[in-house]
Amino acid sequence: MQNRSGSNNSSAAIMSNTDMNMRGKIIFYEDRNFQGRHYECMSDCADMSSYMSRCHSCRVESGCFMVYDRPNYMGNQYFMRRGEYADYMSMFGWSGGIRSCRMIPMYGGSYRMRIYERENFGGMMHECMDDCDNFMDRYRMSDCMSCHVMDGHWLMYEQPHYRGRMMYLRPGEYRSFRDMGYGGMRFMSMRRIMDSWYG
């Protein structure tokens, strides 16, 4: 009886270690070059101001995260994978610091998204299952204003070849990029967030 319970505990420990690796961990620092007070985060955080007044550098120890320059996952966003970002503000060209972050879960299934030329799923529609480095070249679409993500996690970029400002998309309906605060942006390329990015 005791052996069986010991075995269950050991399985639970292995399971919990696996969960920790899949969840990811990011550490935010008040000053550049990982100086000053810090805050460790292993999940979504809608408003970092309750933990620290400013953030000028960060280190992703595991997993992938999306960081935002406004609370509640709004404003400019940037994708971060494992690594050190000693002075991310000059790297991203941001004037303000990170105000919220979202942990991107690992995903090993298929990828499927429908992109639409107009808001509310109007106009030309294309179903995508892989990366697209240029909407205009591949689909003859000059704009993408709404989408429906059925499977997987994606990044959409304002310029071809995965350049410029970006937006993180997880499964769900996105009826209007303009209403989400991206009225001045035209999205021109997109790519899947793959398991291999978590190394």
mmCIF file of C-alpha atoms in Angstrom:
data_model
loop_
_atom_site.group_PDB
_atom_site.id
_atom_site.type_symbol
_atom_site.label_atom_id
_atom_site.label_comp_id
_atom_site.label_asym_id
_atom_site.label_seq_id
_atom_site.Cartn_x
_atom_site.Cartn_y
_atom_site.Cartn_z
ATOM 1 C CA MET A 1 0.000 0.000 0.000
ATOM 2 C CA GLN A 2 2.782 2.441 0.936
ATOM 3 C CA ASN A 3 4.747 1.574 -2.209
ATOM 4 C CA ARG A 4 1.767 2.335 -4.394
ATOM 5 C CA SER A 5 1.248 5.698 -2.696
ATOM 6 C CA GLY A 6 4.960 6.517 -3.085
ATOM 7 C CA SER A 7 4.709 5.718 -6.792
ATOM 8 C CA ASN A 8 1.703 8.021 -7.179
ATOM 9 C CA ASN A 9 3.571 10.845 -5.455
ATOM 10 C CA SER A 10 6.540 10.364 -7.725
ATOM 11 C CA SER A 11 4.275 10.474 -10.807
ATOM 12 C CA ALA A 12 2.652 13.638 -9.480
ATOM 13 C CA ALA A 13 6.102 15.206 -9.014
ATOM 14 C CA ILE A 14 7.088 14.318 -12.602
ATOM 15 C CA MET A 15 3.767 15.668 -13.861
ATOM 16 C CA SER A 16 4.206 18.912 -11.942
ATOM 17 C CA ASN A 17 7.776 19.376 -13.277
ATOM 18 C CA THR A 18 6.486 18.880 -16.819
ATOM 19 C CA ASP A 19 3.720 21.417 -16.206
ATOM 20 C CA MET A 20 6.300 23.917 -14.951
ATOM 21 C CA ASN A 21 8.404 23.502 -18.116
ATOM 22 C CA MET A 22 5.373 23.940 -20.355
ATOM 23 C CA ARG A 23 4.205 27.051 -18.493
ATOM 24 C CA GLY A 24 7.323 29.115 -18.935
ATOM 25 C CA LYS A 25 8.972 31.739 -16.787
ATOM 26 C CA ILE A 26 9.927 35.357 -17.449
ATOM 27 C CA ILE A 27 11.721 37.715 -15.048
ATOM 28 C CA PHE A 28 11.236 41.478 -15.360
ATOM 29 C CA TYR A 29 13.785 43.976 -13.979
ATOM 30 C CA GLU A 30 13.290 47.649 -13.144
ATOM 31 C CA ASP A 31 16.525 48.779 -14.800
ATOM 32 C CA ARG A 32 18.591 47.933 -17.873
ATOM 33 C CA ASN A 33 21.042 45.014 -17.739
ATOM 34 C CA PHE A 34 18.943 43.059 -15.211
ATOM 35 C CA GLN A 35 19.459 45.559 -12.389
ATOM 36 C CA GLY A 36 17.105 46.789 -9.669
ATOM 37 C CA ARG A 37 14.061 45.073 -8.241
ATOM 38 C CA HIS A 38 12.641 42.161 -10.203
ATOM 39 C CA TYR A 39 9.353 40.337 -10.671
ATOM 40 C CA GLU A 40 9.069 36.669 -11.731
ATOM 41 C CA CYS A 41 6.054 35.723 -13.800
ATOM 42 C CA MET A 42 4.855 32.257 -14.847
ATOM 43 C CA SER A 43 1.417 33.130 -16.250
ATOM 44 C CA ASP A 44 -0.564 36.024 -17.739
ATOM 45 C CA CYS A 45 -0.282 39.392 -16.014
ATOM 46 C CA ALA A 46 -2.822 42.063 -17.041
ATOM 47 C CA ASP A 47 -1.198 44.948 -15.145
ATOM 48 C CA MET A 48 2.394 44.889 -13.956
ATOM 49 C CA SER A 49 2.184 48.281 -12.212
ATOM 50 C CA SER A 50 1.023 46.558 -9.012
ATOM 51 C CA TYR A 51 4.355 44.658 -8.928
ATOM 52 C CA MET A 52 6.831 47.252 -10.227
ATOM 53 C CA SER A 53 6.703 50.884 -11.330
ATOM 54 C CA ARG A 54 8.954 50.444 -14.377
ATOM 55 C CA CYS A 55 10.588 47.681 -16.407
ATOM 56 C CA HIS A 56 13.660 48.153 -18.615
ATOM 57 C CA SER A 57 15.043 44.623 -19.079
ATOM 58 C CA CYS A 58 13.868 41.027 -18.856
ATOM 59 C CA ARG A 59 15.038 37.442 -19.101
ATOM 60 C CA VAL A 60 12.919 34.589 -20.491
ATOM 61 C CA GLU A 61 14.079 31.438 -18.713
ATOM 62 C CA SER A 62 11.612 29.100 -20.418
ATOM 63 C CA GLY A 63 8.610 29.218 -22.699
ATOM 64 C CA CYS A 64 7.379 32.021 -24.960
ATOM 65 C CA PHE A 65 5.639 35.258 -23.986
ATOM 66 C CA MET A 66 3.936 38.206 -25.606
ATOM 67 C CA VAL A 67 4.663 41.537 -23.895
ATOM 68 C CA TYR A 68 2.584 44.719 -24.272
ATOM 69 C CA ASP A 69 3.309 48.399 -23.635
ATOM 70 C CA ARG A 70 -0.156 48.981 -22.132
ATOM 71 C CA PRO A 71 -2.143 47.166 -19.417
ATOM 72 C CA ASN A 72 -4.744 44.508 -20.290
ATOM 73 C CA TYR A 73 -2.773 43.145 -23.271
ATOM 74 C CA MET A 74 -3.239 46.313 -25.327
ATOM 75 C CA GLY A 75 -0.951 48.564 -27.342
ATOM 76 C CA ASN A 76 2.266 47.570 -29.080
ATOM 77 C CA GLN A 77 3.239 43.963 -28.549
ATOM 78 C CA TYR A 78 6.399 41.963 -28.966
ATOM 79 C CA PHE A 79 7.103 38.229 -29.004
ATOM 80 C CA MET A 80 9.803 36.940 -26.639
ATOM 81 C CA ARG A 81 11.323 33.501 -26.582
ATOM 82 C CA ARG A 82 14.021 32.100 -24.294
ATOM 83 C CA GLY A 83 16.888 34.571 -23.972
ATOM 84 C CA GLU A 84 18.093 37.798 -22.394
ATOM 85 C CA TYR A 85 16.772 41.256 -23.270
ATOM 86 C CA ALA A 86 19.163 43.649 -21.480
ATOM 87 C CA ASP A 87 17.716 46.811 -23.055
ATOM 88 C CA TYR A 88 14.569 45.830 -24.907
ATOM 89 C CA MET A 89 13.209 49.400 -25.163
ATOM 90 C CA SER A 90 15.902 50.518 -27.593
ATOM 91 C CA MET A 91 15.684 47.139 -29.361
ATOM 92 C CA PHE A 92 11.898 47.454 -29.934
ATOM 93 C CA GLY A 93 11.897 51.229 -30.353
ATOM 94 C CA TRP A 94 9.435 51.626 -27.469
ATOM 95 C CA SER A 95 9.259 54.822 -25.414
ATOM 96 C CA GLY A 96 7.346 53.196 -22.538
ATOM 97 C CA GLY A 97 8.013 49.948 -20.708
ATOM 98 C CA ILE A 98 6.238 46.602 -20.516
ATOM 99 C CA ARG A 99 2.857 46.980 -18.807
ATOM 100 C CA SER A 100 1.345 43.501 -19.298
ATOM 101 C CA CYS A 101 2.374 40.072 -20.548
ATOM 102 C CA ARG A 102 0.742 36.901 -21.780
ATOM 103 C CA MET A 103 2.240 33.420 -21.585
ATOM 104 C CA ILE A 104 1.882 31.510 -24.868
ATOM 105 C CA PRO A 105 1.146 27.825 -24.200
ATOM 106 C CA MET A 106 2.955 25.083 -26.087
ATOM 107 C CA TYR A 107 0.789 23.588 -28.801
ATOM 108 C CA GLY A 108 1.471 20.440 -30.799
ATOM 109 C CA GLY A 109 -1.656 20.092 -32.942
ATOM 110 C CA SER A 110 -2.669 21.289 -36.385
ATOM 111 C CA TYR A 111 -2.927 24.948 -37.430
ATOM 112 C CA ARG A 112 -5.898 26.532 -39.164
ATOM 113 C CA MET A 113 -7.007 30.144 -39.633
ATOM 114 C CA ARG A 114 -9.337 32.029 -41.962
ATOM 115 C CA ILE A 115 -8.265 35.536 -42.924
ATOM 116 C CA TYR A 116 -10.701 38.097 -44.331
ATOM 117 C CA GLU A 117 -10.173 41.199 -46.409
ATOM 118 C CA ARG A 118 -12.790 43.215 -44.504
ATOM 119 C CA GLU A 119 -14.155 43.549 -40.979
ATOM 120 C CA ASN A 120 -16.772 41.120 -39.643
ATOM 121 C CA PHE A 121 -15.494 38.315 -41.881
ATOM 122 C CA GLY A 122 -16.393 40.180 -45.069
ATOM 123 C CA GLY A 123 -14.784 40.342 -48.498
ATOM 124 C CA MET A 124 -12.276 37.854 -49.832
ATOM 125 C CA MET A 125 -11.526 34.883 -47.509
ATOM 126 C CA HIS A 126 -8.604 32.443 -47.446
ATOM 127 C CA GLU A 127 -8.062 29.462 -45.186
ATOM 128 C CA CYS A 128 -4.462 29.083 -44.028
ATOM 129 C CA MET A 129 -2.704 26.130 -42.467
ATOM 130 C CA ASP A 130 0.907 27.289 -42.699
ATOM 131 C CA ASP A 131 3.079 30.427 -42.670
ATOM 132 C CA CYS A 132 2.517 33.120 -45.288
ATOM 133 C CA ASP A 133 5.285 35.672 -45.860
ATOM 134 C CA ASN A 134 3.229 37.933 -48.141
ATOM 135 C CA PHE A 135 -0.590 38.098 -48.335
ATOM 136 C CA MET A 136 -0.462 40.132 -51.563
ATOM 137 C CA ASP A 137 1.791 37.687 -53.419
ATOM 138 C CA ARG A 138 0.039 34.534 -52.296
ATOM 139 C CA TYR A 139 -3.612 35.587 -52.007
ATOM 140 C CA ARG A 140 -3.786 38.884 -53.951
ATOM 141 C CA MET A 141 -5.106 40.459 -50.743
ATOM 142 C CA SER A 142 -4.072 44.063 -50.127
ATOM 143 C CA ASP A 143 -5.521 44.116 -46.608
ATOM 144 C CA CYS A 144 -6.593 41.764 -43.829
ATOM 145 C CA MET A 145 -9.078 43.268 -41.344
ATOM 146 C CA SER A 146 -10.537 40.274 -39.499
ATOM 147 C CA CYS A 147 -9.820 36.590 -38.935
ATOM 148 C CA HIS A 148 -11.029 33.424 -37.273
ATOM 149 C CA VAL A 149 -8.383 31.241 -35.646
ATOM 150 C CA MET A 150 -9.662 27.681 -35.410
ATOM 151 C CA ASP A 151 -6.445 25.911 -34.360
ATOM 152 C CA GLY A 152 -3.024 26.917 -33.082
ATOM 153 C CA HIS A 153 -1.304 30.111 -32.005
ATOM 154 C CA TRP A 154 -0.142 32.649 -34.616
ATOM 155 C CA LEU A 155 1.728 35.930 -35.064
ATOM 156 C CA MET A 156 0.494 38.428 -37.647
ATOM 157 C CA TYR A 157 2.854 41.166 -38.937
ATOM 158 C CA GLU A 158 2.226 44.563 -40.527
ATOM 159 C CA GLN A 159 4.864 44.039 -43.237
ATOM 160 C CA PRO A 160 5.696 41.145 -45.575
ATOM 161 C CA HIS A 161 8.393 38.648 -44.527
ATOM 162 C CA TYR A 162 7.448 38.791 -40.818
ATOM 163 C CA ARG A 163 8.630 42.353 -40.200
ATOM 164 C CA GLY A 164 7.225 45.382 -38.410
ATOM 165 C CA ARG A 165 4.738 45.513 -35.574
ATOM 166 C CA MET A 166 2.993 42.286 -34.691
ATOM 167 C CA MET A 167 -0.140 40.861 -33.104
ATOM 168 C CA TYR A 168 -0.546 37.564 -31.212
ATOM 169 C CA LEU A 169 -3.617 35.505 -32.146
ATOM 170 C CA ARG A 170 -4.904 32.492 -30.233
ATOM 171 C CA PRO A 171 -8.015 30.447 -31.075
ATOM 172 C CA GLY A 172 -11.059 32.698 -31.354
ATOM 173 C CA GLU A 173 -12.900 35.173 -33.570
ATOM 174 C CA TYR A 174 -11.344 38.555 -34.321
ATOM 175 C CA ARG A 175 -14.110 40.527 -36.046
ATOM 176 C CA SER A 176 -12.334 43.875 -36.276
ATOM 177 C CA PHE A 177 -8.636 44.623 -35.891
ATOM 178 C CA ARG A 178 -9.596 48.311 -35.870
ATOM 179 C CA ASP A 179 -11.822 47.856 -32.796
ATOM 180 C CA MET A 180 -8.916 46.053 -31.126
ATOM 181 C CA GLY A 181 -6.787 49.210 -31.519
ATOM 182 C CA TYR A 182 -5.013 48.334 -34.793
ATOM 183 C CA GLY A 183 -6.898 50.719 -37.077
ATOM 184 C CA GLY A 184 -3.775 52.274 -38.574
ATOM 185 C CA MET A 185 -2.079 48.947 -39.331
ATOM 186 C CA ARG A 186 -2.305 46.727 -42.390
ATOM 187 C CA PHE A 187 -1.314 43.130 -41.732
ATOM 188 C CA MET A 188 0.693 41.581 -44.578
ATOM 189 C CA SER A 189 2.232 38.318 -43.286
ATOM 190 C CA MET A 190 1.733 35.687 -40.581
ATOM 191 C CA ARG A 191 3.458 32.676 -39.075
ATOM 192 C CA ARG A 192 2.663 29.825 -36.706
ATOM 193 C CA ILE A 193 4.182 29.760 -33.205
ATOM 194 C CA MET A 194 5.816 26.350 -33.314
ATOM 195 C CA ASP A 195 6.932 23.972 -30.550
ATOM 196 C CA SER A 196 10.519 24.297 -31.830
ATOM 197 C CA TRP A 197 10.503 27.970 -30.718
ATOM 198 C CA TYR A 198 10.388 26.865 -27.074
ATOM 199 C CA GLY A 199 13.915 25.371 -27.025
#
